[in-house]
PDB file of C-alpha atoms in Angstrom:
ATOM      1  CA  MET A   1      51.919  21.859 -24.800  1.00  0.00           C
ATOM      2  CA  LEU A   2      49.067  24.155 -23.967  1.00  0.00           C
ATOM      3  CA  PHE A   3      49.664  27.849 -23.269  1.00  0.00           C
ATOM      4  CA  LEU A   4      47.352  30.504 -21.842  1.00  0.00           C
ATOM      5  CA  LEU A   5      47.498  33.711 -23.873  1.00  0.00           C
ATOM      6  CA  PHE A   6      47.142  37.213 -22.421  1.00  0.00           C
ATOM      7  CA  GLN A   7      48.139  40.749 -23.299  1.00  0.00           C
ATOM      8  CA  LEU A   8      50.450  43.420 -21.935  1.00  0.00           C
ATOM      9  CA  GLY A   9      49.390  46.566 -23.735  1.00  0.00           C
ATOM     10  CA  SER A  10      48.809  45.536 -27.345  1.00  0.00           C
ATOM     11  CA  GLU A  11      51.316  42.664 -27.317  1.00  0.00           C
ATOM     12  CA  ARG A  12      50.493  38.984 -26.742  1.00  0.00           C
ATOM     13  CA  TYR A  13      52.241  36.716 -24.261  1.00  0.00           C
ATOM     14  CA  ALA A  14      51.934  33.079 -23.226  1.00  0.00           C
ATOM     15  CA  LEU A  15      52.112  31.164 -19.941  1.00  0.00           C
ATOM     16  CA  ASP A  16      52.684  27.422 -19.767  1.00  0.00           C
ATOM     17  CA  ALA A  17      49.232  26.097 -18.834  1.00  0.00           C
ATOM     18  CA  GLY A  18      50.930  23.355 -16.822  1.00  0.00           C
ATOM     19  CA  GLN A  19      51.820  26.009 -14.229  1.00  0.00           C
ATOM     20  CA  VAL A  20      48.272  27.415 -14.127  1.00  0.00           C
ATOM     21  CA  VAL A  21      46.140  26.273 -11.198  1.00  0.00           C
ATOM     22  CA  ALA A  22      43.022  28.298 -12.035  1.00  0.00           C
ATOM     23  CA  VAL A  23      41.796  31.321 -13.968  1.00  0.00           C
ATOM     24  CA  LEU A  24      39.528  33.502 -11.843  1.00  0.00           C
ATOM     25  CA  PRO A  25      37.473  36.632 -12.486  1.00  0.00           C
ATOM     26  CA  ARG A  26      39.001  39.870 -11.242  1.00  0.00           C
ATOM     27  CA  LEU A  27      36.851  39.994  -8.139  1.00  0.00           C
ATOM     28  CA  GLY A  28      37.692  40.243  -4.485  1.00  0.00           C
ATOM     29  CA  VAL A  29      41.249  41.581  -4.686  1.00  0.00           C
ATOM     30  CA  LYS A  30      42.003  43.291  -1.385  1.00  0.00           C
ATOM     31  CA  ALA A  31      44.468  46.153  -1.734  1.00  0.00           C
ATOM     32  CA  ILE A  32      47.428  46.208   0.662  1.00  0.00           C
ATOM     33  CA  PRO A  33      48.315  49.699   1.944  1.00  0.00           C
ATOM     34  CA  HIS A  34      51.927  50.759   1.254  1.00  0.00           C
ATOM     35  CA  ALA A  35      52.597  47.723  -0.967  1.00  0.00           C
ATOM     36  CA  PRO A  36      54.727  48.276  -4.076  1.00  0.00           C
ATOM     37  CA  PRO A  37      52.682  49.289  -7.156  1.00  0.00           C
ATOM     38  CA  ALA A  38      53.097  45.870  -8.804  1.00  0.00           C
ATOM     39  CA  VAL A  39      51.332  44.201  -5.861  1.00  0.00           C
ATOM     40  CA  ALA A  40      47.632  44.413  -6.713  1.00  0.00           C
ATOM     41  CA  GLY A  41      46.715  42.884  -3.345  1.00  0.00           C
ATOM     42  CA  LEU A  42      45.418  39.588  -2.032  1.00  0.00           C
ATOM     43  CA  CYS A  43      42.718  37.245  -3.229  1.00  0.00           C
ATOM     44  CA  GLN A  44      41.351  34.159  -1.556  1.00  0.00           C
ATOM     45  CA  TYR A  45      41.517  30.759  -3.185  1.00  0.00           C
ATOM     46  CA  ARG A  46      39.960  27.813  -1.366  1.00  0.00           C
ATOM     47  CA  GLY A  47      40.327  29.586   1.967  1.00  0.00           C
ATOM     48  CA  VAL A  48      43.980  30.550   1.461  1.00  0.00           C
ATOM     49  CA  PRO A  49      45.155  34.149   0.919  1.00  0.00           C
ATOM     50  CA  VAL A  50      47.168  34.493  -2.306  1.00  0.00           C
ATOM     51  CA  PRO A  51      49.269  37.519  -3.320  1.00  0.00           C
ATOM     52  CA  VAL A  52      48.285  39.034  -6.663  1.00  0.00           C
ATOM     53  CA  ILE A  53      50.795  40.762  -8.946  1.00  0.00           C
ATOM     54  CA  ASP A  54      49.604  43.162 -11.642  1.00  0.00           C
ATOM     55  CA  LEU A  55      51.554  42.091 -14.737  1.00  0.00           C
ATOM     56  CA  SER A  56      50.826  45.357 -16.543  1.00  0.00           C
ATOM     57  CA  GLU A  57      52.163  47.378 -13.625  1.00  0.00           C
ATOM     58  CA  LEU A  58      55.210  45.146 -13.330  1.00  0.00           C
ATOM     59  CA  ALA A  59      56.064  45.225 -17.043  1.00  0.00           C
ATOM     60  CA  LEU A  60      54.647  48.513 -18.324  1.00  0.00           C
ATOM     61  CA  GLY A  61      54.387  50.735 -15.249  1.00  0.00           C
ATOM     62  CA  ARG A  62      50.602  51.096 -15.504  1.00  0.00           C
ATOM     63  CA  PRO A  63      47.771  49.130 -13.890  1.00  0.00           C
ATOM     64  CA  ALA A  64      45.845  46.486 -15.800  1.00  0.00           C
ATOM     65  CA  ALA A  65      42.734  47.756 -17.524  1.00  0.00           C
ATOM     66  CA  THR A  66      39.433  46.995 -15.840  1.00  0.00           C
ATOM     67  CA  ARG A  67      37.771  44.673 -18.355  1.00  0.00           C
ATOM     68  CA  LEU A  68      35.709  41.515 -18.165  1.00  0.00           C
ATOM     69  CA  SER A  69      38.633  39.746 -19.850  1.00  0.00           C
ATOM     70  CA  THR A  70      41.137  40.866 -17.175  1.00  0.00           C
ATOM     71  CA  ARG A  71      41.582  37.793 -15.013  1.00  0.00           C
ATOM     72  CA  ILE A  72      43.541  36.521 -12.046  1.00  0.00           C
ATOM     73  CA  VAL A  73      45.675  33.650 -13.272  1.00  0.00           C
ATOM     74  CA  LEU A  74      46.744  31.498 -10.329  1.00  0.00           C
ATOM     75  CA  VAL A  75      50.099  29.852 -10.929  1.00  0.00           C
ATOM     76  CA  GLN A  76      52.506  27.695  -8.985  1.00  0.00           C
ATOM     77  CA  PHE A  77      55.499  29.953  -8.407  1.00  0.00           C
ATOM     78  CA  PRO A  78      58.553  27.710  -8.020  1.00  0.00           C
ATOM     79  CA  ASP A  79      60.778  28.369  -5.025  1.00  0.00           C
ATOM     80  CA  PRO A  80      63.748  26.047  -4.444  1.00  0.00           C
ATOM     81  CA  VAL A  81      63.964  27.038  -0.771  1.00  0.00           C
ATOM     82  CA  GLY A  82      60.356  27.155   0.456  1.00  0.00           C
ATOM     83  CA  GLY A  83      58.639  24.988  -2.115  1.00  0.00           C
ATOM     84  CA  PRO A  84      56.108  26.240  -4.653  1.00  0.00           C
ATOM     85  CA  HIS A  85      53.771  29.081  -3.699  1.00  0.00           C
ATOM     86  CA  LEU A  86      50.442  30.107  -5.153  1.00  0.00           C
ATOM     87  CA  LEU A  87      50.725  33.444  -6.930  1.00  0.00           C
ATOM     88  CA  GLY A  88      47.985  35.413  -8.650  1.00  0.00           C
ATOM     89  CA  LEU A  89      48.837  37.204 -11.878  1.00  0.00           C
ATOM     90  CA  LEU A  90      46.473  39.963 -12.942  1.00  0.00           C
ATOM     91  CA  ALA A  91      46.467  39.621 -16.737  1.00  0.00           C
ATOM     92  CA  GLU A  92      44.550  41.484 -19.436  1.00  0.00           C
ATOM     93  CA  ARG A  93      42.607  39.569 -22.107  1.00  0.00           C
ATOM     94  CA  ALA A  94      43.393  36.178 -20.588  1.00  0.00           C
ATOM     95  CA  THR A  95      40.767  34.365 -22.638  1.00  0.00           C
ATOM     96  CA  GLU A  96      42.567  32.241 -25.240  1.00  0.00           C
ATOM     97  CA  THR A  97      44.827  29.233 -25.336  1.00  0.00           C
ATOM     98  CA  LEU A  98      47.427  28.121 -27.832  1.00  0.00           C
ATOM     99  CA  ARG A  99      48.797  24.651 -28.473  1.00  0.00           C
ATOM    100  CA  ARG A 100      52.480  24.579 -29.465  1.00  0.00           C
ATOM    101  CA  ASP A 101      55.472  22.304 -29.134  1.00  0.00           C
ATOM    102  CA  PRO A 102      58.152  23.842 -26.891  1.00  0.00           C
ATOM    103  CA  GLU A 103      60.508  23.702 -29.907  1.00  0.00           C
ATOM    104  CA  ASP A 104      58.182  26.109 -31.754  1.00  0.00           C
ATOM    105  CA  PHE A 105      59.425  28.862 -29.437  1.00  0.00           C
ATOM    106  CA  VAL A 106      62.792  30.321 -30.486  1.00  0.00           C
ATOM    107  CA  ALA A 107      65.163  32.770 -28.818  1.00  0.00           C
ATOM    108  CA  ALA A 108      63.972  36.352 -29.180  1.00  0.00           C
ATOM    109  CA  GLY A 109      67.460  37.676 -29.893  1.00  0.00           C
ATOM    110  CA  VAL A 110      67.066  40.502 -27.385  1.00  0.00           C
ATOM    111  CA  SER A 111      67.810  40.147 -23.677  1.00  0.00           C
ATOM    112  CA  VAL A 112      66.630  42.807 -21.239  1.00  0.00           C
ATOM    113  CA  GLY A 113      68.097  42.388 -17.758  1.00  0.00           C
ATOM    114  CA  ALA A 114      65.197  44.130 -16.011  1.00  0.00           C
ATOM    115  CA  ALA A 115      62.768  41.810 -17.810  1.00  0.00           C
ATOM    116  CA  SER A 116      64.528  38.460 -17.472  1.00  0.00           C
ATOM    117  CA  TYR A 117      61.085  36.808 -17.382  1.00  0.00           C
ATOM    118  CA  LEU A 118      60.709  37.385 -21.140  1.00  0.00           C
ATOM    119  CA  GLY A 119      61.319  34.069 -22.848  1.00  0.00           C
ATOM    120  CA  PRO A 120      61.410  32.804 -26.411  1.00  0.00           C
ATOM    121  CA  VAL A 121      58.878  33.688 -29.089  1.00  0.00           C
ATOM    122  CA  THR A 122      56.592  31.951 -31.548  1.00  0.00           C
ATOM    123  CA  ALA A 123      54.220  33.307 -34.165  1.00  0.00           C
ATOM    124  CA  ASP A 124      50.739  32.750 -35.493  1.00  0.00           C
ATOM    125  CA  ALA A 125      48.634  34.520 -38.120  1.00  0.00           C
ATOM    126  CA  ARG A 126      48.243  37.568 -35.826  1.00  0.00           C
ATOM    127  CA  GLY A 127      51.952  38.010 -35.079  1.00  0.00           C
ATOM    128  CA  LEU A 128      54.546  37.222 -32.422  1.00  0.00           C
ATOM    129  CA  ILE A 129      53.782  35.726 -29.029  1.00  0.00           C
ATOM    130  CA  GLN A 130      56.413  35.807 -26.291  1.00  0.00           C
ATOM    131  CA  ARG A 131      56.547  33.261 -23.486  1.00  0.00           C
ATOM    132  CA  ILE A 132      56.713  34.454 -19.881  1.00  0.00           C
ATOM    133  CA  GLU A 133      59.003  32.431 -17.603  1.00  0.00           C
ATOM    134  CA  VAL A 134      57.126  32.359 -14.280  1.00  0.00           C
ATOM    135  CA  GLN A 135      60.199  31.335 -12.269  1.00  0.00           C
ATOM    136  CA  ARG A 136      61.934  34.578 -13.345  1.00  0.00           C
ATOM    137  CA  LEU A 137      58.919  36.858 -12.960  1.00  0.00           C
ATOM    138  CA  LEU A 138      59.551  38.372  -9.535  1.00  0.00           C
ATOM    139  CA  PRO A 139      62.614  40.477  -8.749  1.00  0.00           C
ATOM    140  CA  ALA A 140      64.352  39.263  -5.568  1.00  0.00           C
ATOM    141  CA  PRO A 141      63.048  42.093  -3.308  1.00  0.00           C
ATOM    142  CA  LEU A 142      59.454  41.481  -4.406  1.00  0.00           C
ATOM    143  CA  ARG A 143      59.827  37.710  -4.021  1.00  0.00           C
ATOM    144  CA  ALA A 144      61.177  38.235  -0.485  1.00  0.00           C
ATOM    145  CA  LEU A 145      58.312  40.602   0.365  1.00  0.00           C
ATOM    146  CA  LEU A 146      55.671  38.123  -0.794  1.00  0.00           C
ATOM    147  CA  PHE A 147      57.056  34.812   0.399  1.00  0.00           C
ATOM    148  CA  ASP A 148      59.711  35.169   3.106  1.00  0.00           C
ATOM    149  CA  GLU A 149      57.160  36.058   5.783  1.00  0.00           C
ATOM    150  CA  ALA A 150      54.959  33.141   4.729  1.00  0.00           C
ATOM    151  CA  GLU A 151      57.865  30.765   5.275  1.00  0.00           C
ATOM    152  CA  ALA A 152      58.654  32.245   8.699  1.00  0.00           C
ATOM    153  CA  ALA A 153      55.096  31.700   9.939  1.00  0.00           C
TER     154      ALA A 153
END
């Protein structure tokens, strides 16, 4: 399988590239007044508004650094009720890929309830890489804020 690598702080993480629709430059994100800090805003993809979540804000409590390598990673967010939704993930240093068998990732041995999106780990010459489970990324209140109104429309 192919994985897209990115960073949260100094640590490396991986997303299943099969869930990635596109990787876009960090341009044209419209801020939403009074939105929770993890909501970076909205971007437009092929004429459709897409909510963008700042992964650094969500995981570390600080906004993503403004770098050329900070990208909007569009993913299919699975939703058993309303079908998949496009979701933008603002990710730092999203410039590399990694090819690994799913079996190469092993349980991390630590489970953090507030970060249930943290999946198993693998390693390369530069150290550990932890997989992010997109389907577990959004806490229920944030998921409802982003997608319940879209379904009602």
